[in-house]
Short mmCIF file of C-alpha atoms in Angstrom, two decimals:
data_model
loop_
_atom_site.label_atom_id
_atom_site.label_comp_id
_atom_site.label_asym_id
_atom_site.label_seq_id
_atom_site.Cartn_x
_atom_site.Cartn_y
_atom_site.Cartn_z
CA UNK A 1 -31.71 -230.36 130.43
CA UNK A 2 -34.48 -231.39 128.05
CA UNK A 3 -37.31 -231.49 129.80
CA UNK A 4 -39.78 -228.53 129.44
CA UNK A 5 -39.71 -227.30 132.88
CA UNK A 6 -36.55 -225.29 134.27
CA UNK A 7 -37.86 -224.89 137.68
CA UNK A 8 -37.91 -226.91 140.86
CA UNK A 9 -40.99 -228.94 142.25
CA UNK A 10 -41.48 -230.58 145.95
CA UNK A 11 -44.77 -232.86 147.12
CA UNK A 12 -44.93 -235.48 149.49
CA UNK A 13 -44.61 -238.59 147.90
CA UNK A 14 -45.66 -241.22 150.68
CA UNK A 15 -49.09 -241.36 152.23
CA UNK A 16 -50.41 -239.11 155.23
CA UNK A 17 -50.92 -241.50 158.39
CA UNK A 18 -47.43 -243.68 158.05
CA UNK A 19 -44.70 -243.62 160.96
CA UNK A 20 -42.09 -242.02 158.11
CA UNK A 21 -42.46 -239.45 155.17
CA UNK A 22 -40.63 -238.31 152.51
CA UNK A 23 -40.28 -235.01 150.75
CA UNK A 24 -38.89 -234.92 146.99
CA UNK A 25 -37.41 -232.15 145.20
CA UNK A 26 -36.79 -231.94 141.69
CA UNK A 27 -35.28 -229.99 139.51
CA UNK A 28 -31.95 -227.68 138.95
CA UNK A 29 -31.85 -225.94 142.31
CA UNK A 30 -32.82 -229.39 144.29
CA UNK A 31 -29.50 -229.10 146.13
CA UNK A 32 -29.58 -225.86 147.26
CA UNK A 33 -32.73 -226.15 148.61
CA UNK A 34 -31.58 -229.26 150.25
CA UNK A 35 -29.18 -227.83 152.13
CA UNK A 36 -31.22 -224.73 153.12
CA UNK A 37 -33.80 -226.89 154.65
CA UNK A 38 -31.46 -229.17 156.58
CA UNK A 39 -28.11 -228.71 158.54
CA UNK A 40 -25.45 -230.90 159.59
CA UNK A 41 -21.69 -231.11 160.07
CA UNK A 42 -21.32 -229.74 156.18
CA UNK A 43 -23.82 -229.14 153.30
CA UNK A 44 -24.10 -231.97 151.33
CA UNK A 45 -22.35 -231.95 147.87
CA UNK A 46 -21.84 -234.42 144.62
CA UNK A 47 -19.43 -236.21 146.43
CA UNK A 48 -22.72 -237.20 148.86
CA UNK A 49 -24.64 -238.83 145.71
CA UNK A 50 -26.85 -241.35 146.45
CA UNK A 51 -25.77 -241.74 150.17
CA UNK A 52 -28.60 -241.87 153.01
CA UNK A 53 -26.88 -239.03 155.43
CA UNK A 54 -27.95 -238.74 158.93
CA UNK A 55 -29.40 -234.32 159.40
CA UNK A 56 -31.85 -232.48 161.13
CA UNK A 57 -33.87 -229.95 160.23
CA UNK A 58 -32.62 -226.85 160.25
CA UNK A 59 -33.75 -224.55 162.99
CA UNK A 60 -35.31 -227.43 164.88
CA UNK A 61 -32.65 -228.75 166.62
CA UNK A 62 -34.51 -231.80 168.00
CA UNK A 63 -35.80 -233.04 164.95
CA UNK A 64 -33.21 -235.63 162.94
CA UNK A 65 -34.25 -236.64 158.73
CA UNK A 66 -32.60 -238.56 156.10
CA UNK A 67 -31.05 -236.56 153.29
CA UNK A 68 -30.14 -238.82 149.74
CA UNK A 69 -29.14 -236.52 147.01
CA UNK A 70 -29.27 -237.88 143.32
CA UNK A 71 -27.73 -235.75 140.77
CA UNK A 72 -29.26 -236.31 137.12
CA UNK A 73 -29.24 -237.71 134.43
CA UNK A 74 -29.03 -240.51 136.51
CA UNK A 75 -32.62 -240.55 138.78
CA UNK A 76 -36.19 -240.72 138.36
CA UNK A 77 -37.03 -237.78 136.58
CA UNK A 78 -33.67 -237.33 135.05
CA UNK A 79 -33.16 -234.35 136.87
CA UNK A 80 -31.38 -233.52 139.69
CA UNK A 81 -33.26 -234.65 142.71
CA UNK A 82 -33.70 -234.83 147.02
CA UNK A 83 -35.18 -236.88 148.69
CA UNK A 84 -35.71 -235.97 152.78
CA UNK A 85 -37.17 -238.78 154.76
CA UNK A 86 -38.90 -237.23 158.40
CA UNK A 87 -41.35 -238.21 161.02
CA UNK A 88 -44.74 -238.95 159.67
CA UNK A 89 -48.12 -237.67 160.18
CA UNK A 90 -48.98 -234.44 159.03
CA UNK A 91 -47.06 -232.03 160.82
CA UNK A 92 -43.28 -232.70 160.05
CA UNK A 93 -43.71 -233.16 156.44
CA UNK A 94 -45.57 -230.54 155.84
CA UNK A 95 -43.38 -228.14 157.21
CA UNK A 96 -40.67 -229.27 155.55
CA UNK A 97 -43.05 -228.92 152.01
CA UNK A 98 -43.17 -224.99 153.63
CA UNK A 99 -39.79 -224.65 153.60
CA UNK A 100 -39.05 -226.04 150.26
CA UNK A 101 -41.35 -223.78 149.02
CA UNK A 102 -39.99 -220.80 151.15
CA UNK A 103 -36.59 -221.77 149.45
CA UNK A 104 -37.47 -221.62 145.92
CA UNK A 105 -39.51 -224.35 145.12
CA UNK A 106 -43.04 -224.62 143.84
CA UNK A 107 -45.65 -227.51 144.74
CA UNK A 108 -46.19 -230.16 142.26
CA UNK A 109 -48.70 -230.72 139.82
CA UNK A 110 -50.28 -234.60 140.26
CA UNK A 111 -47.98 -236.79 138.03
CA UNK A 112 -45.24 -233.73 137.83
CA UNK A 113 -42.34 -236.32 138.87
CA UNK A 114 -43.30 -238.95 136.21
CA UNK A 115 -43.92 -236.62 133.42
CA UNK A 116 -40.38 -235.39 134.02
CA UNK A 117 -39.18 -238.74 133.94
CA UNK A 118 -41.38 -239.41 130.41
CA UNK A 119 -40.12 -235.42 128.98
CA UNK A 120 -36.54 -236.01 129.68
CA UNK A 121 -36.58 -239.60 128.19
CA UNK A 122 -36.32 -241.57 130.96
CA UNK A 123 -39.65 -244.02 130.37
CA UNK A 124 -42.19 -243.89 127.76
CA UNK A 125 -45.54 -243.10 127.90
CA UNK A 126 -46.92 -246.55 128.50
CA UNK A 127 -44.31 -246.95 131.44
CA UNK A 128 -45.53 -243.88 133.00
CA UNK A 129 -48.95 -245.13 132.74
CA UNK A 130 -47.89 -248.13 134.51
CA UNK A 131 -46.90 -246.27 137.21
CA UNK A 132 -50.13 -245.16 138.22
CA UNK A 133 -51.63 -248.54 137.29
CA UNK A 134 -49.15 -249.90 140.15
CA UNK A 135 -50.57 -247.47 142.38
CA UNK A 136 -54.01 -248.38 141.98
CA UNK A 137 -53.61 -252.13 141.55
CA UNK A 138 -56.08 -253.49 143.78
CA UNK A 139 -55.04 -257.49 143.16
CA UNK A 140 -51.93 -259.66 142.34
CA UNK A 141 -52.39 -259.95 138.89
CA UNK A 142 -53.04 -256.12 138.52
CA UNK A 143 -49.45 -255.80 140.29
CA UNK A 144 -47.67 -258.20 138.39
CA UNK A 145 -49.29 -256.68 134.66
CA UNK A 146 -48.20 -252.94 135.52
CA UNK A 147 -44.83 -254.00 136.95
CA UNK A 148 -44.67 -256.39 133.28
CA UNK A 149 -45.37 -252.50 131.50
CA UNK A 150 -43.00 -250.43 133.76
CA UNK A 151 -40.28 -252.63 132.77
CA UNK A 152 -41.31 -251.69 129.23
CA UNK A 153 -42.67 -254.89 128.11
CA UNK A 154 -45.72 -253.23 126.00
CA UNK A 155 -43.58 -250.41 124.60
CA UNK A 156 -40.68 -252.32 123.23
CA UNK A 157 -43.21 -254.43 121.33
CA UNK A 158 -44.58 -251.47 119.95
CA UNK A 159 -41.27 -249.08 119.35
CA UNK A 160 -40.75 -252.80 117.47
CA UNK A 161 -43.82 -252.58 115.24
CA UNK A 162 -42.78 -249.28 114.09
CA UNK A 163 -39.79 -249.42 113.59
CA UNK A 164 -40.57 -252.26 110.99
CA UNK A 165 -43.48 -249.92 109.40
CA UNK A 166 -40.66 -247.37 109.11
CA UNK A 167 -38.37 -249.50 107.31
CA UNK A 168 -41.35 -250.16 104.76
CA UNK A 169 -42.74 -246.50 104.70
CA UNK A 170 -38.79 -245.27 103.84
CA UNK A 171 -38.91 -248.08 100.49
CA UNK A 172 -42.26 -246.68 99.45
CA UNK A 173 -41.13 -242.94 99.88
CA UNK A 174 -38.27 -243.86 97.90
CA UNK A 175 -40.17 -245.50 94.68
CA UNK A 176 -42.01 -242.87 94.86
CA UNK A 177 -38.79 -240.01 95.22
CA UNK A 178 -36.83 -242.46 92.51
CA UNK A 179 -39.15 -244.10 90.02
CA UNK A 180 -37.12 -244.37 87.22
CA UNK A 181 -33.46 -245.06 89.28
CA UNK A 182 -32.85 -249.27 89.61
CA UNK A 183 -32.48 -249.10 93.16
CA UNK A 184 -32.25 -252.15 94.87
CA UNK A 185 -35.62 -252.40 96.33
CA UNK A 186 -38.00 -255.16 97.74
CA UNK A 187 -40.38 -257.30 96.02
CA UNK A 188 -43.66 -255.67 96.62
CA UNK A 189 -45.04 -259.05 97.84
CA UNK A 190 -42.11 -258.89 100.88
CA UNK A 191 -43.05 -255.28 101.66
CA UNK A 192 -46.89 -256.32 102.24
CA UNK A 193 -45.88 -259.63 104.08
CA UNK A 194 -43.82 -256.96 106.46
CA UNK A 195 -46.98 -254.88 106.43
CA UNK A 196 -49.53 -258.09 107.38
CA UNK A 197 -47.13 -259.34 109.82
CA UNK A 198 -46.96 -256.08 111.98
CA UNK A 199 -50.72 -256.01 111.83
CA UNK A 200 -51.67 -259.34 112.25
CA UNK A 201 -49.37 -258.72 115.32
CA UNK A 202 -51.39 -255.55 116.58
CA UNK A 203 -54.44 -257.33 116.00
CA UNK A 204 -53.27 -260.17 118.60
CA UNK A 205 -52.56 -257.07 121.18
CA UNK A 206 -55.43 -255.37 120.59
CA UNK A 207 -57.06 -258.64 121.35
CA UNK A 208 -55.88 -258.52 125.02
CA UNK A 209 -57.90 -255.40 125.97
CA UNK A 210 -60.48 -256.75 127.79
CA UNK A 211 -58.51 -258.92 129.82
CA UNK A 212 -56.37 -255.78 130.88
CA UNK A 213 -59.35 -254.17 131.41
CA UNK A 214 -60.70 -256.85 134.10
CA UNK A 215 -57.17 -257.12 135.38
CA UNK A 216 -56.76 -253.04 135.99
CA UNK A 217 -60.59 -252.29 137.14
CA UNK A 218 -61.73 -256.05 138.18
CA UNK A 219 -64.73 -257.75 137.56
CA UNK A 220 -68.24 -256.39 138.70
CA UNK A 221 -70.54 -259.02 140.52
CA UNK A 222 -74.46 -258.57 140.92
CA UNK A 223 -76.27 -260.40 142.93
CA UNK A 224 -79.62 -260.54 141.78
CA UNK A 225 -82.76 -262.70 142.30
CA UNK A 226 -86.09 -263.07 144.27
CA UNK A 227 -86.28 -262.37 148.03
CA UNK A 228 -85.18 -264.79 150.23
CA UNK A 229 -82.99 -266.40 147.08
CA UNK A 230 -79.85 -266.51 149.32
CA UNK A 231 -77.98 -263.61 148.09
CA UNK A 232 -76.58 -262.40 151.21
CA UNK A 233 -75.71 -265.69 152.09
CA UNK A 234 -74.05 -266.03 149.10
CA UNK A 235 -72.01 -262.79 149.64
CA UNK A 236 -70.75 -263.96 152.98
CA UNK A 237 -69.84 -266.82 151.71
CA UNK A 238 -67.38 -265.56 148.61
CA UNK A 239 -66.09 -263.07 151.35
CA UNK A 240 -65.36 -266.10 153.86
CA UNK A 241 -67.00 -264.13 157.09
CA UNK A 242 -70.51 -262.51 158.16
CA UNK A 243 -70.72 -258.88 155.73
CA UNK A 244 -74.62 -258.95 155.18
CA UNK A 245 -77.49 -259.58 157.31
CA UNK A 246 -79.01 -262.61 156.91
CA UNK A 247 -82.87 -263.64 158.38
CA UNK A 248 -85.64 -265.74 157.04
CA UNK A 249 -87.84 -262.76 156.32
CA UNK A 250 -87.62 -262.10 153.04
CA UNK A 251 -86.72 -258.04 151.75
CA UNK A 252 -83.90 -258.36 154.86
CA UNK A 253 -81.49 -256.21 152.37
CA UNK A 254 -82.72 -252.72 151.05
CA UNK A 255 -79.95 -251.04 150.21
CA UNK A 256 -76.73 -252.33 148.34
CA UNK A 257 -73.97 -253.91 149.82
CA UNK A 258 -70.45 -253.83 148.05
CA UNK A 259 -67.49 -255.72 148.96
CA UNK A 260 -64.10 -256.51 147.15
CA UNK A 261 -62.14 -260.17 146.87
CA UNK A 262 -59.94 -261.85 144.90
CA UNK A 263 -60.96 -264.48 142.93
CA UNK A 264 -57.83 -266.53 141.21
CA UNK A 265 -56.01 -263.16 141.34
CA UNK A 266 -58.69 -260.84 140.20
CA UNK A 267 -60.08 -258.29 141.85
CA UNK A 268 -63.99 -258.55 141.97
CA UNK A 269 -66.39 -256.03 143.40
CA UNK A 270 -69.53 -258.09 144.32
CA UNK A 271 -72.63 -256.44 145.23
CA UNK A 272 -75.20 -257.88 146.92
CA UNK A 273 -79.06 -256.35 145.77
CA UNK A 274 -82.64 -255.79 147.47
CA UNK A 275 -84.75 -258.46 146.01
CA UNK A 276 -86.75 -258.11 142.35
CA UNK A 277 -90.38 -257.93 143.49
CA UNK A 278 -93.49 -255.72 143.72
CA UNK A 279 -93.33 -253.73 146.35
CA UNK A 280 -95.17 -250.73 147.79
CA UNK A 281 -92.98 -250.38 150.79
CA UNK A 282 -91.15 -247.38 150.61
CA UNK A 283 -87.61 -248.11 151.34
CA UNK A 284 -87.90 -251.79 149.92
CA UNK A 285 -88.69 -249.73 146.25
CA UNK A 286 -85.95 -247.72 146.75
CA UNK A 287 -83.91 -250.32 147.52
CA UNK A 288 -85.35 -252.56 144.19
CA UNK A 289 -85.10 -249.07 141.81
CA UNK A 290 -81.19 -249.34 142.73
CA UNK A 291 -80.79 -252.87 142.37
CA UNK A 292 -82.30 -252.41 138.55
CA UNK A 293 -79.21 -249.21 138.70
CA UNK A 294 -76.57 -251.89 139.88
CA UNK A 295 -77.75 -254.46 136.55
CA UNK A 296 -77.00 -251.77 133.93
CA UNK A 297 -73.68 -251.32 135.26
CA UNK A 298 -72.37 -255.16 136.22
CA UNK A 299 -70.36 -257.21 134.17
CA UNK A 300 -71.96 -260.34 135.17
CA UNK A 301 -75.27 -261.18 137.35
CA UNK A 302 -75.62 -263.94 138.85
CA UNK A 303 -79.14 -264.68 138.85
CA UNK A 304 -80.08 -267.08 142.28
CA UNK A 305 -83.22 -269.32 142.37
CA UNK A 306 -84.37 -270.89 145.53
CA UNK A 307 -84.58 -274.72 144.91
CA UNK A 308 -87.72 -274.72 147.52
CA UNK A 309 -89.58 -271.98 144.87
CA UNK A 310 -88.91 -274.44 141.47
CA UNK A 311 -92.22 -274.54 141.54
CA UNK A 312 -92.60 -270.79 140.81
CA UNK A 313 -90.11 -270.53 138.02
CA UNK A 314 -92.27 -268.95 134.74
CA UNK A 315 -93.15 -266.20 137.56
CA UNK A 316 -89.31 -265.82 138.81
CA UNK A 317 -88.04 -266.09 135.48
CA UNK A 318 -91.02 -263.33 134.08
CA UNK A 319 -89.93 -261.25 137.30
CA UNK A 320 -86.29 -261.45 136.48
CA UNK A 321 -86.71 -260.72 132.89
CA UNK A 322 -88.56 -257.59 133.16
CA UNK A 323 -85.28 -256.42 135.01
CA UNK A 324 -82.79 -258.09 133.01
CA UNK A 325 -80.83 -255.51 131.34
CA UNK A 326 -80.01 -256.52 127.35
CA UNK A 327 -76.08 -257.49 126.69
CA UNK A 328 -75.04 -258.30 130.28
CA UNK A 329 -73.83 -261.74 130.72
CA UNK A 330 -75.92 -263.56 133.28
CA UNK A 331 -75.49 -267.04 135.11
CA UNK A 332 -78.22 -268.71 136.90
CA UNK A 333 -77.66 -270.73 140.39
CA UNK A 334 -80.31 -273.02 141.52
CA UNK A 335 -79.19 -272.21 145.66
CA UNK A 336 -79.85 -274.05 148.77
CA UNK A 337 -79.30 -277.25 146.85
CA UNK A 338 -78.48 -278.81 150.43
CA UNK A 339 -81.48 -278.58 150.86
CA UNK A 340 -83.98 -281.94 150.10
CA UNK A 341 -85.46 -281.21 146.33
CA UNK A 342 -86.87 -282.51 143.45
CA UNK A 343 -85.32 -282.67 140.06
CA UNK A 344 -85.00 -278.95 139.03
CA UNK A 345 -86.55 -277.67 135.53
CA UNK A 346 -84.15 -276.52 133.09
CA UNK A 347 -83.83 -272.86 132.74
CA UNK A 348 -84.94 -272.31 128.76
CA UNK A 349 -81.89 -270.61 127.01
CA UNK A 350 -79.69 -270.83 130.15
CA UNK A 351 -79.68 -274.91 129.95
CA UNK A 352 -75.77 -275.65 129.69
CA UNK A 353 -74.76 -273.25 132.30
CA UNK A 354 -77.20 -273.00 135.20
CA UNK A 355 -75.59 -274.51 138.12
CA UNK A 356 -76.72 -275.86 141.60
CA UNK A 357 -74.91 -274.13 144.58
CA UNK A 358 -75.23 -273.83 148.43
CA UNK A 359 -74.08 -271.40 150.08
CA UNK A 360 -74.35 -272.99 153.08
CA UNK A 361 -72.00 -275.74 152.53
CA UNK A 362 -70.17 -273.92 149.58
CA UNK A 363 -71.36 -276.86 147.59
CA UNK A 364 -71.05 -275.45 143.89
CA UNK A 365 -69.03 -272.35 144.55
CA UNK A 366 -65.85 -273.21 142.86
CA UNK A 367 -68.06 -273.99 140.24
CA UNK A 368 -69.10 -270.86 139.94
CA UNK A 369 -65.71 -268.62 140.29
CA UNK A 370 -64.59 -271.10 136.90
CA UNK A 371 -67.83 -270.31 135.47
CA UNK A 372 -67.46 -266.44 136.02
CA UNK A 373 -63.84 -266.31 134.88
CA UNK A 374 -65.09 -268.38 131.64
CA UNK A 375 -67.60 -265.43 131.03
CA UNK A 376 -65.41 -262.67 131.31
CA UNK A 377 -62.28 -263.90 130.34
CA UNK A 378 -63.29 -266.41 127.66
CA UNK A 379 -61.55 -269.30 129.67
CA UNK A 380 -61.97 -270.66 132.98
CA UNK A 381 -58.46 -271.59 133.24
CA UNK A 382 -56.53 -267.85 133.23
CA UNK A 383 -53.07 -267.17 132.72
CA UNK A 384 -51.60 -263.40 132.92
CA UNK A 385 -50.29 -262.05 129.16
CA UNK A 386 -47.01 -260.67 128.55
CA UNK A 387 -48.81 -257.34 128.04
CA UNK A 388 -52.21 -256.10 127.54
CA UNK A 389 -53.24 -252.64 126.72
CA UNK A 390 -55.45 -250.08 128.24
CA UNK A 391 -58.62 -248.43 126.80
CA UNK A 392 -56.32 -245.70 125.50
CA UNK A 393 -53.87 -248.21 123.95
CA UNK A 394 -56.36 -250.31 122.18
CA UNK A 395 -58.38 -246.93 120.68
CA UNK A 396 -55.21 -245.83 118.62
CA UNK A 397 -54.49 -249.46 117.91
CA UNK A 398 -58.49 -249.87 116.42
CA UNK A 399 -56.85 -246.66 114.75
CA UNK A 400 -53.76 -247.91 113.20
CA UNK A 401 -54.85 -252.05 111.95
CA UNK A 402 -57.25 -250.62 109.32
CA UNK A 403 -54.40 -248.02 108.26
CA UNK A 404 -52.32 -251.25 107.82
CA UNK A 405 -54.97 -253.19 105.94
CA UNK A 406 -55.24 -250.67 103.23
CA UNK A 407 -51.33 -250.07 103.16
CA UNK A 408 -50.87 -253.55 102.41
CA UNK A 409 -53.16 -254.07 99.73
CA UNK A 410 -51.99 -250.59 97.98
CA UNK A 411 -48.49 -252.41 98.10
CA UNK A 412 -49.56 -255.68 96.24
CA UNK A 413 -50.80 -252.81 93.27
CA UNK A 414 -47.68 -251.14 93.72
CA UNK A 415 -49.71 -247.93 94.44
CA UNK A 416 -47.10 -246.24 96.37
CA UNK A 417 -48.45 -242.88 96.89
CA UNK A 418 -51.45 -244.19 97.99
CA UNK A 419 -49.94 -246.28 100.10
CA UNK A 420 -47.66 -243.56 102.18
CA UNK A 421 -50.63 -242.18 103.42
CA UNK A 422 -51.85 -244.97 105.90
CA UNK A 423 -48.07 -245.94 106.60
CA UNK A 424 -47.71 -242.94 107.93
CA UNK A 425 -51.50 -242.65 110.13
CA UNK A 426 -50.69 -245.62 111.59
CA UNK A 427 -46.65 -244.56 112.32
CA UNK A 428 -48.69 -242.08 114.17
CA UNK A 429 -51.26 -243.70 115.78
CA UNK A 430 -48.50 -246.33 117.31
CA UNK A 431 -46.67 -242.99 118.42
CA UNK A 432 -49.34 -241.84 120.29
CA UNK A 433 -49.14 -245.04 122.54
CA UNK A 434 -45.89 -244.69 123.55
CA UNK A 435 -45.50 -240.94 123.65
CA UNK A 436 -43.18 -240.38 120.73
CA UNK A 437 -46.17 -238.62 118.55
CA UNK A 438 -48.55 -237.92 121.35
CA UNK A 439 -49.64 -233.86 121.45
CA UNK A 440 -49.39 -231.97 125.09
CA UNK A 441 -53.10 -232.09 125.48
CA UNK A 442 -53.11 -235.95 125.43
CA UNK A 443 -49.91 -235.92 128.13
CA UNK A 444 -52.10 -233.38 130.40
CA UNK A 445 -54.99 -235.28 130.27
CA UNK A 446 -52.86 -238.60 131.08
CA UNK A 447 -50.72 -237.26 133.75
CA UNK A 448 -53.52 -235.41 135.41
CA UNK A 449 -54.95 -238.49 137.00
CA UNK A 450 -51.84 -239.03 138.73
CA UNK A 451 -51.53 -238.28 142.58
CA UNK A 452 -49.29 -235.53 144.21
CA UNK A 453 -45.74 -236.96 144.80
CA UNK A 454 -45.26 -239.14 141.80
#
């Protein structure tokens, strides 16, 4: 066995509330246990593999499970592993967790299943990472993308990339091992066009970390504007049903309200704010202190003007920018343009992207979900990449391009020695990504945001 661990884990690896659980063991006494926990005609053997087998429980002679045994290397962890499926809720499995353990086997760590799977070669690390981006994936696109990296889309690029920087890092080590032997080496031009392609090519991934950042998390929506603007309305309206109050009174909403939707297969949290004015009512300030909380932390405000207040704009746009947080993208909506209204003043430095909504008649509202998807993604027309890397990813890869950048150029001067050096940082940084150079403090910290059961 290579992994690390010798022993034998169990967990629950389905959600408590469903009509069915399962319990999975893993590990070199998974069979044993297996049978100890469950009874039927015979115990089940290798000859069972991978057949569902109808059992019961053993000493609860009512009680019937599903038993699939799946002996390694061929299974999920690459281990030998059970899988028992029983009545749901919260009793039945977790008696049959009891007895695992009571047999010999020891709860799992969160993630315990996949890191076996990553240790014993199985999937890389970016795979494993997908697995818990599946998990989480709120939205479509978020499915499809971590489904993309299980398969091992974003890893084979990379094992690619340095596998080429390998190539050229064993030529360098070699002038600099043989310098006076006529070996039959490449031009140093060829070794730096190898070097500038793999970067140029990292560069291009790199460049897809903020769209797999809106993808995995989803976009952040304020809300934001005078009292009375329409921003509840304007919530309800995205959502497609009544969610927030809505009266003529102005300072209706005083606390946030937060609700998720999918906008062309993105997940967006939208939060609708207490209005931005003066106020010496108690709760209203509250309410106003954490709408100035929600601005710091959105990705994009949309800033609503009532079209019956144009009159009023230097005082709603002094108001708004006294809140306005710095570096936070912000589109303004003239609203209740169903309204009857005069010609509307431009907005000074907002001029070619104010727009003019209702959210009433949802006049203007596709115009906005392009407009928001233009902000964020740089294109209001979005298509889903081949891969696109996480925070993590993109960190080592801001690590390794630079590395690459002085490689090359040491090449063209045929300054080998000097150029080993970053060959080999960024060999290591591209490591890190996919697992092969990554230290056991990195895989805790990964794998330890992982639930119980996978």
């Amino acid at each position: 066995m290579s992994s690390a661990q010798n022993d034998t884990i169990a967990a629950i690896c389905t959600a408590p509330g469903g009509a069915l659980a399962i319990l999975r063991i893993s590990g070199p006494d998974s069979l044993r246990i297996l049978n100890s926990i469950t009874a039927g005609p015979r115990p089940v053997g290798a000859e069972d593999a991978r057949k569902a087998l109808l059992r019961r429980v053993r000493d609860r002679e009512g009680e019937r499970c599903l038993t699939i045994f799946m002996p390694g290397p061929a299974s999920y962890t690459g281990e030998d592993v059970a899988e028992i499926q029983c009545h749901g809720g919260d009793f039945a499995p977790n008696r049959l967790l009891r007895c695992a353990v009571e047999s010999g086997a020891r709860p799992a760590d969160g993630g315990e299943f996949t890191k076996r799977a990553f240790l014993n070669g199985k999937i890389d690390l970016t795979q494993a990472e997908a697995v818990a981006d599946m998990i989480s994936a709120r939205s479509e696109a978020a499915g499809r993308l971590a489904e993309r990296q299980m398969a091992g889309r974003l890893g084979d690029r990379i094992r690619l990339c340095r596998e080429t920087l390998l190539h050229v890092l064993s030529e360098v080590e070699s002038r600099m091992d043989f310098p006076e032997e006529e070996l039959d080496w490449l031009p140093a031009d060829e070794l730096a066009a190898r070097i500038r392609g793999t970067k140029n090519g990292l560069a291009r991934l790199l460049e897809t970390a903020r769209e797999g950042a809106v993808i995995r998390s989803g976009i952040r929506l304020v809300l934001a504007g005078a009292p009375n603007a329409g921003k509840s309305s304007l919530l309800n309206a995205l959502l497609g049903y009544d969610r927030a109050i809505v009266t003529a009174s102005p300072g209706t909403t005083r606390d946030t309200v937060e609700e998720t939707l999918v906008l062309d297969g993105l997940c967006v949290r939208v939060l609708d704010t207490a209005g931005l004015r003066e106020c010496t009512e108690e709760a209203e300030r509250l309410g106003v202190e954490r709408t100035r909380k929600m601005l710091g932390a959105a990705d994009v405000i949309v800033w609503l003007l009532d079209v019956s207040r144009a009159d009023e704009l230097p005082e709603l746009i002094r108001q708004f920018e006294t809140e306005r947080p710095a570096g936070i993208p912000v589109i303004p909506c003239w609203n209740k343009c169903d309204l009857p209204h005069s010609d509307l003043p431009g907005i000074p430095g907002f001029d070619k992207n104010t727009l003019c909504i209702s959210s009433r008649s949802g006049d203007g509202l596709k115009e906005l979900s392009r407009e928001i998807l233009r902000i964020v993604l740089g294109s209001p027309d979005r298509h889903e990449p081949e891969s696109a890397v996480s925070a993590r990813h993109a960190a080592w890869l801001r690590k390794a391009v630079p590395d690459l950048e002085t490689a090359e150029q040491n090449v063209l001067r045929e300054e080998w020695e000097l150029a080993a050096g970053p060959l080999r940082e960024s060999l290591h940084s591209l490591g890190v990504i996919t697992g092969e150079t990554a230290d056991p403090d990195v895989l805790d910290e990964i794998f330890s945001r992982f639930c119980i059961g996978k």
